[in-house]
Every structure is written in C-alpha cells, then in structure tokens.
CSV table of C-alpha atoms in Angstrom, one decimal:
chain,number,residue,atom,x,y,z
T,1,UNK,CA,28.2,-9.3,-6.7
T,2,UNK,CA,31.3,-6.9,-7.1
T,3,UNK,CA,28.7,-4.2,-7.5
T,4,UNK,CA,26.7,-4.8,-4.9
T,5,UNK,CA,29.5,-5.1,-2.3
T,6,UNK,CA,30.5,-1.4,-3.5
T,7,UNK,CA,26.5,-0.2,-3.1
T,8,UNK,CA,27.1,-1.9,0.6
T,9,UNK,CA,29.9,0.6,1.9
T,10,UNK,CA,29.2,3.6,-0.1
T,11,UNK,CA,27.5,6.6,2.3
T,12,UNK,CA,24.5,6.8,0.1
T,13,UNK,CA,22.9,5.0,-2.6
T,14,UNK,CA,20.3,6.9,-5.1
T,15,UNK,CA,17.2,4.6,-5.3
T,16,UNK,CA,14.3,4.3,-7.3
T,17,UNK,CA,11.0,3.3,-6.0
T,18,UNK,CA,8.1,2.5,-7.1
T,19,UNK,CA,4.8,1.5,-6.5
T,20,UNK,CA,1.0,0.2,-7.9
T,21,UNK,CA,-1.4,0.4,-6.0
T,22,UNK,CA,-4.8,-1.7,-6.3
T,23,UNK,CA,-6.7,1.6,-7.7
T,24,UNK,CA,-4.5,1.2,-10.9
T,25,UNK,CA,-4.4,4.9,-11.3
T,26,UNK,CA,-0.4,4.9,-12.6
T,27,UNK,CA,2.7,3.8,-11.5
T,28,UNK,CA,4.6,6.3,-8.5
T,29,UNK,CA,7.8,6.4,-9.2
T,30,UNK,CA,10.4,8.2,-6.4
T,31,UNK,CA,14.0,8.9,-6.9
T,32,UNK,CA,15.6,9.1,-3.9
T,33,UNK,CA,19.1,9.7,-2.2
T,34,UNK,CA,19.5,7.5,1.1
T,35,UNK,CA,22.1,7.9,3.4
T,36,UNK,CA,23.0,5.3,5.6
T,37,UNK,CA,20.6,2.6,6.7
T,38,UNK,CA,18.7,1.4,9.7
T,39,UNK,CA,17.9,3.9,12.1
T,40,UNK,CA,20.5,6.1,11.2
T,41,UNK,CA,18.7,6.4,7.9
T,42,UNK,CA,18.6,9.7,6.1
T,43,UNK,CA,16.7,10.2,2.9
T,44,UNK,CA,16.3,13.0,0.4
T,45,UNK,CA,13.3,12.9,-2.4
T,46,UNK,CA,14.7,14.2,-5.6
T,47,UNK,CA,12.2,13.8,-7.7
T,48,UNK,CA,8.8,12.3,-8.0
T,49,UNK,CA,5.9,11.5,-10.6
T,50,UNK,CA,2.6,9.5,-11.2
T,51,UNK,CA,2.7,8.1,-14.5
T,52,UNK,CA,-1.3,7.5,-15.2
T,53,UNK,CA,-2.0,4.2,-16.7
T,54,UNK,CA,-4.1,4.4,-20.2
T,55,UNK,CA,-7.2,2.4,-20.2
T,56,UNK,CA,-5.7,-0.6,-22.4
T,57,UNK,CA,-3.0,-1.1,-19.3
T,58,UNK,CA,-6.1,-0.9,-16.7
T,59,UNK,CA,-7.9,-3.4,-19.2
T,60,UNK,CA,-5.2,-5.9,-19.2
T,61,UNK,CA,-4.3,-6.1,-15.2
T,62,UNK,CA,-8.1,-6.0,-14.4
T,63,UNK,CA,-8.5,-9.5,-16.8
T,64,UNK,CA,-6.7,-11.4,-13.6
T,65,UNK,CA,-7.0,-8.8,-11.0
T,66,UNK,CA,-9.3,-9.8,-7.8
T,67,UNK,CA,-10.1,-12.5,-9.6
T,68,UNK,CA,-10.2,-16.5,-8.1
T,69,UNK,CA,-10.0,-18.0,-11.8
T,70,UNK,CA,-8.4,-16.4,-15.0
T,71,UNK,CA,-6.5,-17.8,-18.0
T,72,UNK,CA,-2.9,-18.9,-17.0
T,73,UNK,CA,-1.7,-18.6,-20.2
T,74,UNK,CA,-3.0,-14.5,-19.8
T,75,UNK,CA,-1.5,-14.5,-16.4
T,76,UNK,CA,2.3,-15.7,-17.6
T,77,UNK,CA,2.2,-13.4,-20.4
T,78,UNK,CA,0.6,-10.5,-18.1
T,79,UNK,CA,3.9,-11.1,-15.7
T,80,UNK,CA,6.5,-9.9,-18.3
T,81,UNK,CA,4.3,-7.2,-19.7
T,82,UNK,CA,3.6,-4.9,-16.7
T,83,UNK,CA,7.7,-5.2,-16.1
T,84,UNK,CA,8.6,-3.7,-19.6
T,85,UNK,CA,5.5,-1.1,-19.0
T,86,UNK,CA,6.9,-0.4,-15.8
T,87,UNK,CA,10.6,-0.5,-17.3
T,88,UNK,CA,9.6,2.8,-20.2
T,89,UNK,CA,7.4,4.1,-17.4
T,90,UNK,CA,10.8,4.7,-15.5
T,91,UNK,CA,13.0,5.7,-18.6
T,92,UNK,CA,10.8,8.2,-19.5
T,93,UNK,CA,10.6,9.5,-15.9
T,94,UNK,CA,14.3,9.7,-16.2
T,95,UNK,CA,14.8,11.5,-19.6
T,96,UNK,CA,12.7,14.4,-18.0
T,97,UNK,CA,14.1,14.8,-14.7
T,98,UNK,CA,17.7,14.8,-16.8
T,99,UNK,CA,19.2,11.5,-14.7
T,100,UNK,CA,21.3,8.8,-16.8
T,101,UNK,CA,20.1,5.7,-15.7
T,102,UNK,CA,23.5,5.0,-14.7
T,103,UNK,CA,23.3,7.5,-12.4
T,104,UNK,CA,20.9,5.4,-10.2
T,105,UNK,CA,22.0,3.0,-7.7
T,106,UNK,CA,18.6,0.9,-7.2
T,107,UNK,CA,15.4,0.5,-8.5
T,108,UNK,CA,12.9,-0.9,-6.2
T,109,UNK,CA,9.5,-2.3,-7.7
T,110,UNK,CA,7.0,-3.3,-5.7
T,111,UNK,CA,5.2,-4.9,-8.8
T,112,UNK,CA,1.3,-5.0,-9.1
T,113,UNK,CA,-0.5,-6.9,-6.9
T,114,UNK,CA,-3.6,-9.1,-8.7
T,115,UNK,CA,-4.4,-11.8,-5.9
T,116,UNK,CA,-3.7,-11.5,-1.9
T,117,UNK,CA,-5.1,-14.6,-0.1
T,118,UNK,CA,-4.6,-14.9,3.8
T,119,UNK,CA,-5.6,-17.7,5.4
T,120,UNK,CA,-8.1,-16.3,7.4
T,121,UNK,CA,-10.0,-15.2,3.6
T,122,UNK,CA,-9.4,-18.0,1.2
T,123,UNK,CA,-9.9,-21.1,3.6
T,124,UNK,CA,-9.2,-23.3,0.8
T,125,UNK,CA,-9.1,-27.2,2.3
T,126,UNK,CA,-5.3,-27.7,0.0
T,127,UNK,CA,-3.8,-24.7,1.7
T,128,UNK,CA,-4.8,-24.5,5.5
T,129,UNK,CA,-3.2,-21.8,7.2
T,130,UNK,CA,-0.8,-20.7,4.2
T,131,UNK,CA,-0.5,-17.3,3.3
T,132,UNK,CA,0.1,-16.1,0.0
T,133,UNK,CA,0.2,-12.8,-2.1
T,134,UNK,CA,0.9,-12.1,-6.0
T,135,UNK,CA,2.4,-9.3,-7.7
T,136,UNK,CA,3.1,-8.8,-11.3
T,137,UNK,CA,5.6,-6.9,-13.4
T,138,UNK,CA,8.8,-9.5,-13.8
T,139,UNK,CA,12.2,-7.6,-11.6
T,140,UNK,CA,14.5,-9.0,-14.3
T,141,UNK,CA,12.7,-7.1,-17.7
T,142,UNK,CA,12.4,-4.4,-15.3
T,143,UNK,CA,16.6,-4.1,-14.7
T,144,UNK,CA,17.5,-5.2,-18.8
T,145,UNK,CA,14.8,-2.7,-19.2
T,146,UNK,CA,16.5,-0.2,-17.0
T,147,UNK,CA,20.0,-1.2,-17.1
T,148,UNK,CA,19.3,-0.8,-13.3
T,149,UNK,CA,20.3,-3.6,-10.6
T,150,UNK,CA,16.3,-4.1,-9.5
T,151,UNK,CA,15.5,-5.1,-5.7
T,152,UNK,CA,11.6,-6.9,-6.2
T,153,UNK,CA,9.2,-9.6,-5.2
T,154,UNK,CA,9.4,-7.4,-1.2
T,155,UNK,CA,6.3,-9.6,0.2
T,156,UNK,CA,7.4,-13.1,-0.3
T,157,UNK,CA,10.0,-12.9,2.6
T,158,UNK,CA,7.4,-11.8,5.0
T,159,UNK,CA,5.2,-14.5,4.6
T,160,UNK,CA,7.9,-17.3,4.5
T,161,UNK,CA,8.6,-16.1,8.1
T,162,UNK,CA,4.8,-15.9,9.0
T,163,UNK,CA,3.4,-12.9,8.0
T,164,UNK,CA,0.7,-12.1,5.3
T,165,UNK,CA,3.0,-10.3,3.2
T,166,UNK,CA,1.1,-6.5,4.3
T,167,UNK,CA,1.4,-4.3,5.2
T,168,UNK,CA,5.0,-3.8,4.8
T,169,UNK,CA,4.7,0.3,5.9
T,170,UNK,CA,6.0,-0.7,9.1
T,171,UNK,CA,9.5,-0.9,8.4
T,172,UNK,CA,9.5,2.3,6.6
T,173,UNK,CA,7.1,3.9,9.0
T,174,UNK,CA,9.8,3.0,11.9
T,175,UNK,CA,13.2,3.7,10.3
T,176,UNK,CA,11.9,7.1,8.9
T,177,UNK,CA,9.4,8.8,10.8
T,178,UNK,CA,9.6,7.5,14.8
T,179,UNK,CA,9.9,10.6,16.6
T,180,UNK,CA,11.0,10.7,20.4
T,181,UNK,CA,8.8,13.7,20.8
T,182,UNK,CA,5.0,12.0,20.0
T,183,UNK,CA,3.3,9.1,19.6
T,184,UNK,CA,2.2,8.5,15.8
T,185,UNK,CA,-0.2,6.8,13.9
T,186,UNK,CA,0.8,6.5,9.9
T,187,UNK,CA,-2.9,6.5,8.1
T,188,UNK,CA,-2.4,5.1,5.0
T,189,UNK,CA,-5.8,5.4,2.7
T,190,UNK,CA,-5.4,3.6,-0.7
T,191,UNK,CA,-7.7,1.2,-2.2
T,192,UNK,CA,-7.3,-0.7,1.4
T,193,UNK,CA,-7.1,1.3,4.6
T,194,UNK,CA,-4.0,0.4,7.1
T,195,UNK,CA,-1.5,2.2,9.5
T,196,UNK,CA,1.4,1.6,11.4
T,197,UNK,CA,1.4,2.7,14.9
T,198,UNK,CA,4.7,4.1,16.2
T,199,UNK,CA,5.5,4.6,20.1
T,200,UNK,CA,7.5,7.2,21.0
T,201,UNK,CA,11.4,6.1,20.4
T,202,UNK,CA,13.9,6.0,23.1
T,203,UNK,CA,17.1,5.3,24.0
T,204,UNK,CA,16.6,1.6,23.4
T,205,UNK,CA,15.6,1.5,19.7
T,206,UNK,CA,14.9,-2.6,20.3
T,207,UNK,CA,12.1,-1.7,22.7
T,208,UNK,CA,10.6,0.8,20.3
T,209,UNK,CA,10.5,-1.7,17.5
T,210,UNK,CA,8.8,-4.3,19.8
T,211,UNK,CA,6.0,-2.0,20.1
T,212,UNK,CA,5.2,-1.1,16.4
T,213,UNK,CA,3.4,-2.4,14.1
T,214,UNK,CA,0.9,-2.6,11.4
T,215,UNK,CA,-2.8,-3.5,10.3
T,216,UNK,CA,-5.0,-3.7,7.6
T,217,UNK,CA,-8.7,-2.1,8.7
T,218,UNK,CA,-10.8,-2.4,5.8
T,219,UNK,CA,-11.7,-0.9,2.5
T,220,UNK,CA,-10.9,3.1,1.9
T,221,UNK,CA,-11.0,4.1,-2.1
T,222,UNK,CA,-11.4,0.3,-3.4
T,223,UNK,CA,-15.0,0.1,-3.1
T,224,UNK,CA,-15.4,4.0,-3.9
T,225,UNK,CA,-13.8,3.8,-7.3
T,226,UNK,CA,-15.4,0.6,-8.5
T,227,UNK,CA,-19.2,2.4,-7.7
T,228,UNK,CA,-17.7,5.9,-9.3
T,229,UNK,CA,-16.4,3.7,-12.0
T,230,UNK,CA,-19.8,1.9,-12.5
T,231,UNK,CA,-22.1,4.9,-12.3
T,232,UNK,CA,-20.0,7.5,-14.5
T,233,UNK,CA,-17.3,5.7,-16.6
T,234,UNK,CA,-15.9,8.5,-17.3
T,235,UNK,CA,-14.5,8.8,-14.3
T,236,UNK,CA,-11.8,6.6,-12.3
T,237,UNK,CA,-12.5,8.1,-9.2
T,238,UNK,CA,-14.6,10.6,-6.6
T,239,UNK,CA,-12.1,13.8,-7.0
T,240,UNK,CA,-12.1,15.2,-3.4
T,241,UNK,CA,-15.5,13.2,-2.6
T,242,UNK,CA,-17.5,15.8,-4.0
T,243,UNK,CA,-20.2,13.5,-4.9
T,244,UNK,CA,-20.1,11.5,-1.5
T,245,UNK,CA,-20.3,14.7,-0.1
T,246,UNK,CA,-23.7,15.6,-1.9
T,247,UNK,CA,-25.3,11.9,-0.1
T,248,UNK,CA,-26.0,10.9,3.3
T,249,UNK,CA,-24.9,8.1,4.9
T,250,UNK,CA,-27.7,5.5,4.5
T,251,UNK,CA,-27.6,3.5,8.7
T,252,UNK,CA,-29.2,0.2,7.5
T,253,UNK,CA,-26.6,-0.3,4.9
T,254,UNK,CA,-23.6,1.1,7.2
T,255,UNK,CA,-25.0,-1.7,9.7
T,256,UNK,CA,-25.1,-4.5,7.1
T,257,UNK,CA,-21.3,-3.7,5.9
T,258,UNK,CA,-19.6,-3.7,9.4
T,259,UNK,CA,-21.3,-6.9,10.1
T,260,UNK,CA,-18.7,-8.9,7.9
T,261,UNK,CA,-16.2,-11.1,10.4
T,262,UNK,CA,-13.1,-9.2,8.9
T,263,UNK,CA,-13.9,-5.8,11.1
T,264,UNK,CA,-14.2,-7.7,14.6
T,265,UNK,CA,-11.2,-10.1,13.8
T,266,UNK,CA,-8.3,-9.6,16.2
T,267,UNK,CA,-5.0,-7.4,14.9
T,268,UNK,CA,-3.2,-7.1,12.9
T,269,UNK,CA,-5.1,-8.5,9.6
T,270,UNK,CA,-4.7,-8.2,5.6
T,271,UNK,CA,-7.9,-7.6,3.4
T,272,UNK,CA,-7.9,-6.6,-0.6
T,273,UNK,CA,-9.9,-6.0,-2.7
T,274,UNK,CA,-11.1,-10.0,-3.2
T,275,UNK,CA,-13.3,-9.4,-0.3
T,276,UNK,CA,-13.9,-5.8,-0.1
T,277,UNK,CA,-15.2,-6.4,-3.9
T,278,UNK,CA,-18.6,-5.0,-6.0
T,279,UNK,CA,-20.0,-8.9,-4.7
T,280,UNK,CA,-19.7,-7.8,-0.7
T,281,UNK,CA,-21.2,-4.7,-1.3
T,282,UNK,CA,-24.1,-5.9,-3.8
T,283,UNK,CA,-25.2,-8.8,-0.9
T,284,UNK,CA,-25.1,-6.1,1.4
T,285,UNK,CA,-27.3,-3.9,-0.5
T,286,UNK,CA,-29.6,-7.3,-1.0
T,287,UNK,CA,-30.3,-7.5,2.0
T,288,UNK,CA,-31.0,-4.4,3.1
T,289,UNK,CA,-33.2,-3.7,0.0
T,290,UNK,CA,-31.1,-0.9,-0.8
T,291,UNK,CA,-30.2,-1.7,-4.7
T,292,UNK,CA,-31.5,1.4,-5.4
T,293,UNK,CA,-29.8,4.2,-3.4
T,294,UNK,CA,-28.8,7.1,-4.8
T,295,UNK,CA,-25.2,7.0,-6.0
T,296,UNK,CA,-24.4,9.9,-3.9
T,297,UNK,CA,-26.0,8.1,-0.4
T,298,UNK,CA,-24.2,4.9,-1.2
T,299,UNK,CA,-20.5,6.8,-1.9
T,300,UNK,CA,-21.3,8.8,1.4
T,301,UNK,CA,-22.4,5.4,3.6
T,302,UNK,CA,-18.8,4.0,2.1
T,303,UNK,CA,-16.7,6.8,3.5
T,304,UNK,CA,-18.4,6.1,6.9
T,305,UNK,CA,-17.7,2.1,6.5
T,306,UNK,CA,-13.6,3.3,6.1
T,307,UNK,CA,-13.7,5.6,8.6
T,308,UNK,CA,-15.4,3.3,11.4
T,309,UNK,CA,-13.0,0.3,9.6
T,310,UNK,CA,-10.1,2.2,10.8
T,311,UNK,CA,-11.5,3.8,13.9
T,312,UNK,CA,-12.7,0.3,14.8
T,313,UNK,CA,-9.3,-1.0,14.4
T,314,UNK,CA,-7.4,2.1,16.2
T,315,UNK,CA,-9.4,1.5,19.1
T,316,UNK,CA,-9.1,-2.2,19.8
T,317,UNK,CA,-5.0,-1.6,19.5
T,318,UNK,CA,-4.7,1.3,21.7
T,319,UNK,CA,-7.2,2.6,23.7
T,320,UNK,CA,-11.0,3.6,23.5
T,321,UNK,CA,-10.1,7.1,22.8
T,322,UNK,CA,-6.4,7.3,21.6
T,323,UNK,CA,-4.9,10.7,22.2
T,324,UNK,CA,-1.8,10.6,19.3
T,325,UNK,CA,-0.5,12.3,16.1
T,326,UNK,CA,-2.2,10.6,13.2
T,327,UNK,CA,-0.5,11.5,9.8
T,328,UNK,CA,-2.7,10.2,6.5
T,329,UNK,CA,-1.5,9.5,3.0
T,330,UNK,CA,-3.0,8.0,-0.2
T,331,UNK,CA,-5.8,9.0,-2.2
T,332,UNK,CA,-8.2,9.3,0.6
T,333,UNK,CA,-5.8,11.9,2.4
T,334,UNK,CA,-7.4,14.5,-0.5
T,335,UNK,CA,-11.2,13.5,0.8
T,336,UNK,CA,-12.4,16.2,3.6
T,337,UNK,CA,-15.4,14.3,4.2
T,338,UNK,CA,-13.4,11.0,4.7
T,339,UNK,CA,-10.7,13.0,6.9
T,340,UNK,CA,-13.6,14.6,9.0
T,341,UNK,CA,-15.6,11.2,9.5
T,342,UNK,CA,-12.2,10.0,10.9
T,343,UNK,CA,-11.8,13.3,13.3
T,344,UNK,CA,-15.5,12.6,14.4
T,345,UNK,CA,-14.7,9.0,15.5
T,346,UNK,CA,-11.2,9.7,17.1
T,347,UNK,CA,-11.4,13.1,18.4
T,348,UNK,CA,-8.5,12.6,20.6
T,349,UNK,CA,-6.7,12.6,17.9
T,350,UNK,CA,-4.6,15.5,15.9
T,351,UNK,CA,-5.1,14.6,12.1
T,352,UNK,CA,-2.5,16.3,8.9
T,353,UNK,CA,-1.1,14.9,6.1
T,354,UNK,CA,2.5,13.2,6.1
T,355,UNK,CA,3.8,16.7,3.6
T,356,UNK,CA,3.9,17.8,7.8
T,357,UNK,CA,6.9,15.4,8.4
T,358,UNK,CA,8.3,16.1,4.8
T,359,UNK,CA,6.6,12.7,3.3
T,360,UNK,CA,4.6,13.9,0.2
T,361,UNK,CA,1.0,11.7,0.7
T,362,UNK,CA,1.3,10.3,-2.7
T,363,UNK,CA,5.0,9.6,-2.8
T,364,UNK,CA,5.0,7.7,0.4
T,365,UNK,CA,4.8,4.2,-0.6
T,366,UNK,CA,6.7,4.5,-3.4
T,367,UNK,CA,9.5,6.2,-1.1
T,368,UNK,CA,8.9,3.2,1.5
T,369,UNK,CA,9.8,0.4,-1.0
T,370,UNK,CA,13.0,2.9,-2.2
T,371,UNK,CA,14.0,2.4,1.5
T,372,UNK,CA,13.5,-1.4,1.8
T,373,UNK,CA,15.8,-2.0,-1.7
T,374,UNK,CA,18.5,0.3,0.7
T,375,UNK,CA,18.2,-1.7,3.5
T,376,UNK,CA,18.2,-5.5,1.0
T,377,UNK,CA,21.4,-4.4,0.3
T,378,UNK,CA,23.3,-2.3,3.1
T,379,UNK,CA,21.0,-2.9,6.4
T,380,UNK,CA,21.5,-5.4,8.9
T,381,UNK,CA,18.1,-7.5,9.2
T,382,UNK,CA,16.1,-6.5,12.3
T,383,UNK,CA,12.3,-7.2,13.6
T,384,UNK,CA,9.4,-5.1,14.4
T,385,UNK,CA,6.3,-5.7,16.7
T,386,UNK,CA,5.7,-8.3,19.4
T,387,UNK,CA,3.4,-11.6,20.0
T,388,UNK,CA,1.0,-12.1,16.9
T,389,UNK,CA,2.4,-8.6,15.7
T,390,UNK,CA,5.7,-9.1,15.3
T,391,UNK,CA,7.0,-9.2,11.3
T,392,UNK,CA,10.2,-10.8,10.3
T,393,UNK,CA,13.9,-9.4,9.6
T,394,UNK,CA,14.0,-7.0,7.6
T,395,UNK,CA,15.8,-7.8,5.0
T,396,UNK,CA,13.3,-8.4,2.2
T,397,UNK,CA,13.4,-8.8,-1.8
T,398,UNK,CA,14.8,-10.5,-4.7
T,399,UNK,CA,17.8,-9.0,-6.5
T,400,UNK,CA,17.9,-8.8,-10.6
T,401,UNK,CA,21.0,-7.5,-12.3
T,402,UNK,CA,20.7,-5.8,-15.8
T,403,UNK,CA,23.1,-8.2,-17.5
C-alpha cells in the first residue's frame, strides 16, 4: 500500500495498457507516460504494438467465447491461461522497446471478454434486470508474471453502480479529447460499433460531463470477420473491405437485419457479439431466402447494417442531421467503403481518424484503459452523463501486486 501511496503523489506515472478486443486479432499493448489525472490529464504514448494471437490462442478463447454453455472446468483453467499469455505477451513487448519492467508504474489489462449479458439480451427468469459481463486473463498471473502492480477486472464497478459494464470509452473520451473548440463524436469501430459523444467543454467541467456519454449501436467487424472467416479461412478478416467493396448491398436482407428490437431500443445500450452472432445473421438470411448470396453482396449489405446501426443511433441522441466532428478508430476506421456509408448517412458531419487529435486508431483503447489504471490510483472519482446516461464514479478496477 506503501507503493501505491508513492504512485498517488508522483507527477506522472508510466502505464501499461492493454486491450482484446472481441475480433481476437492480438493483444494492444500501450506504454504510456501520464501526467496528472482528471481533467488536468496529460498523456504521452511511448510506445505501442499488436501482438497477433496464433491460431491455438484463438482456438482456446473461441471454446467459451459467445457461447451460453461451455465446460466450467475449460473456463477456470482458460482464466489463468490468457493472463500468463498476456503476461510474455508484455515481457516481450518490453525486451524490444528496451524498458525494465521496473521501469513501469502500472499495467492496465482490460482482460478478454467471452460473455456480456445485459438485461435487456439475456432475460433469463433467475436474473431479472441484472447486468453482467466476463473477461478472462487472471490480474494477479498477469503482475507475478510482470513483476508489475496490475489495475484489472475495469467493468465490474460500472455495473455494481447500474451500468452494463460498456462502453467504458467515455471516461477516457472526456478526460482526453473534450475540446472547448467543437463538438465531438469518438467512433469507435471494433467487433461492436459504439461512440462517446462529447459537448463542447466550458468553464464548468461538471456541466460538460453531465452531457457526455456513450452507446453501443450495433455490429461493425464482428459479423464481417466471422463470414470472411467462414468463406476463406485463410483469412481473419476483410483487409480494407476489398471484397465488400466488389458486392452490392443486397435491400431485402438490409431490411430483415435492422428489424431486430436492439436498433430501435432507446440509448444508451450494450450488444456483443452473443446477439450480433453467425445465428442472427443465418435467420435473417432464412427469411429472406438469401442463403445464397454472393459472399461479396452479403459483406457489402453488412457494412450498410453498421453504418445505418450507428447513424441510426447518432440521430436519435442528437439531432436528425448532426453537424459535429466525428473522429473513428478500430478496425473499421481502415474500411473506405464503411467510412463513406457513414459520410453518406451523416453528411453533416466532418469524418478523420483520431491520429488527427494525436490518438493512433488502433492504440486507442488500449491507451483508454492505461488512463483508467491512472486515475484507480491518483484520480478523484467523478460521473459522466445524465438521467438513464449517466455512468458511475470513476474510479474503476481491481488492484494485484506482484508479490
């Protein structure tokens, strides 16, 4: 505790985060120097890397992951496992950038989500109106794997207090890019599609973070991969949509897909991957008699389902055509056809990546959880959003020390 008191009232802290996201394309890892803490946060990215998971570690999470029953005993032993992958992952990032683990303050790890169940998408009749998320990869191998104190297990905090444990962006998206000069929208595009919305800031930082907040809209590259993934196995994902960019959106289908309850349920709202599955698609398909659309139509009519998810979404918080600064990240920030479907639908809006605010796209999470771990241990705990939007203190995750 001696330790962390000193971390507390030193001027900056170099942090570690990381992050897997539900594509299970590798593990982001961001070392990062943060100075300060709440909105007085500064933070410098020092180095950053995508380890690529091998097939066997994509084999392994995809035995539980998305899925409503699995082995236990597979799940316990799963929990361990992903931390001491996760725990070389970061050693080896470390021997190449030259850093001594004891040259880091923090490590963050957001862990590796396998089940998210809202209320409003499991329904179970034990559970009503409980919330509940799970992430794998155990904080405590991760630090005696490190020899790093480890801030984990981010989500569980938000949902004791009432939220669905996502997206979490918001506190980030607040502390490090509000800007008094525009109003912004942070596009994040991994497997699910979500954003933070961010008023201009004043004066009266309170009434800016009132006004923030964050949403799930639907799928963006879940639903992608898995049909890339089932067509040509070679592959792990559309590079740049080429092939949805060789198909045509297929109407019937697009219909059938933004019928589902999710996309006209109020804000904000969680999804994953246990809804936006290969099963939602396939009934859709069904009954549409489209089971046999070219791969190329059916990747293109996906892009259009994200792109009217999110437009869908933007539009019911803020205005029927939102004039604001919209900066993407994720894997569907390298899509043109995915970025110009959103342009089309919100043309209002000025679209670039979050590289124009200094945020590398596909660093971004993995910096975000590196600033939560900083404020766990230095910040004062504060709320964002209002009414059904507003998300608990800030002040989230579990700490592990090394010995």
């Amino acid at each position: 505790m001696h330790r962390l008191a000193q971390l507390a009232q030193q001027p900056s802290r170099r942090i570690i985060g990381l992050m897997s996201g539900t594509s299970l394309d590798g593990l982001d890892v961001a070392l990062c120097r943060l100075h300060g803490h709440g909105t007085a946060t500064r933070l410098e990215l020092e180095h950053f890397a995508t380890v690529p998971y091998n097939e066997e570690f994509r084999r392994r999470v995809r035995q539980v992951f998305a899925r409503e029953q699995v082995s236990l005993e597979y799940l316990t032993l799963l929990n361990p496992w992903i931390g001491q992958q996760h725990a070389r992952m970061v050693l080896a990032c470390l021997h190449e950038w030259q850093v001594a683990p004891a040259e880091v303050d923090l490590l963050a790890s957001h862990g590796q989500t396998v089940y998210h169940a809202p209320a409003h998408q499991h329904q179970h009749p034990d559970f009503p109106g409980l919330n509940a998320t799970l992430q794998l990869g155990d904080p405590d191998h991760l630090a005696v794997g490190t020899g790093i104190i480890t801030v984990g297990d981010f989500r569980q905090k938000h949902l004791a207090a009432g939220g669905e444990g996502a997206p979490l962006a918001t506190y980030g998206d607040f502390l490090l890019l509000s800007s008094p000069d525009e109003e912004r929208l942070l596009l994040n595009l991994g497997g699910i599609a979500n954003f933070t919305y961010l008023p201009r800031t004043n004066s009266e930082s309170t009434q800016t973070a009132s006004a923030a907040f964050s949403t799930d809209t639907g799928p963006a590259n879940t639903l992608l991969d898995a049909v890339v993934r089932a067509h040509f196995p070679q592959l792990a994902f559309d590079e740049d949509g080429r092939l949805a960019a060789a198909g045509t959106v297929h109407p019937d289908l697009l219909a059938e897909l933004l019928n589902h309850p999710f996309f006209a349920a109020a804000l904000p709202k969680t999804t994953g991957p246990e809804l936006f599955g290969p099963a939602y698609l396939e009934a859709a398909q069904a009954r549409t008699g489209t089971q046999a659309l070219p791969v190329e139509n059916l990747l293109a009519t996906l892009v259009e389902l994200s792109a009217t998810g999110v437009a869908r979404a933007v539009r019911l918080a803020l205005a029927e055509q939102p004039a604001l600064a919209v900066y993407a990240s994720g894997g569907g920030a390298h899509t043109p056809m995915l970025l110009a479907a959103l342009q089309r639908h919100l043309p209002a809006c000025n679209f670039a990546s979050t590289a124009a605010l200094g945020v590398p796209p596909d660093a971004k999470e993995a910096i975000l959880f590196a600033l939560l771990a900083n404020e766990a241990v230095a910040g004062r705990p504060f709320s964002i959003g209002a009414g059904r939007q507003r998300v608990p203190a800030i002040r989230m995750g579990k700490i592990s020390l090394p010995d």
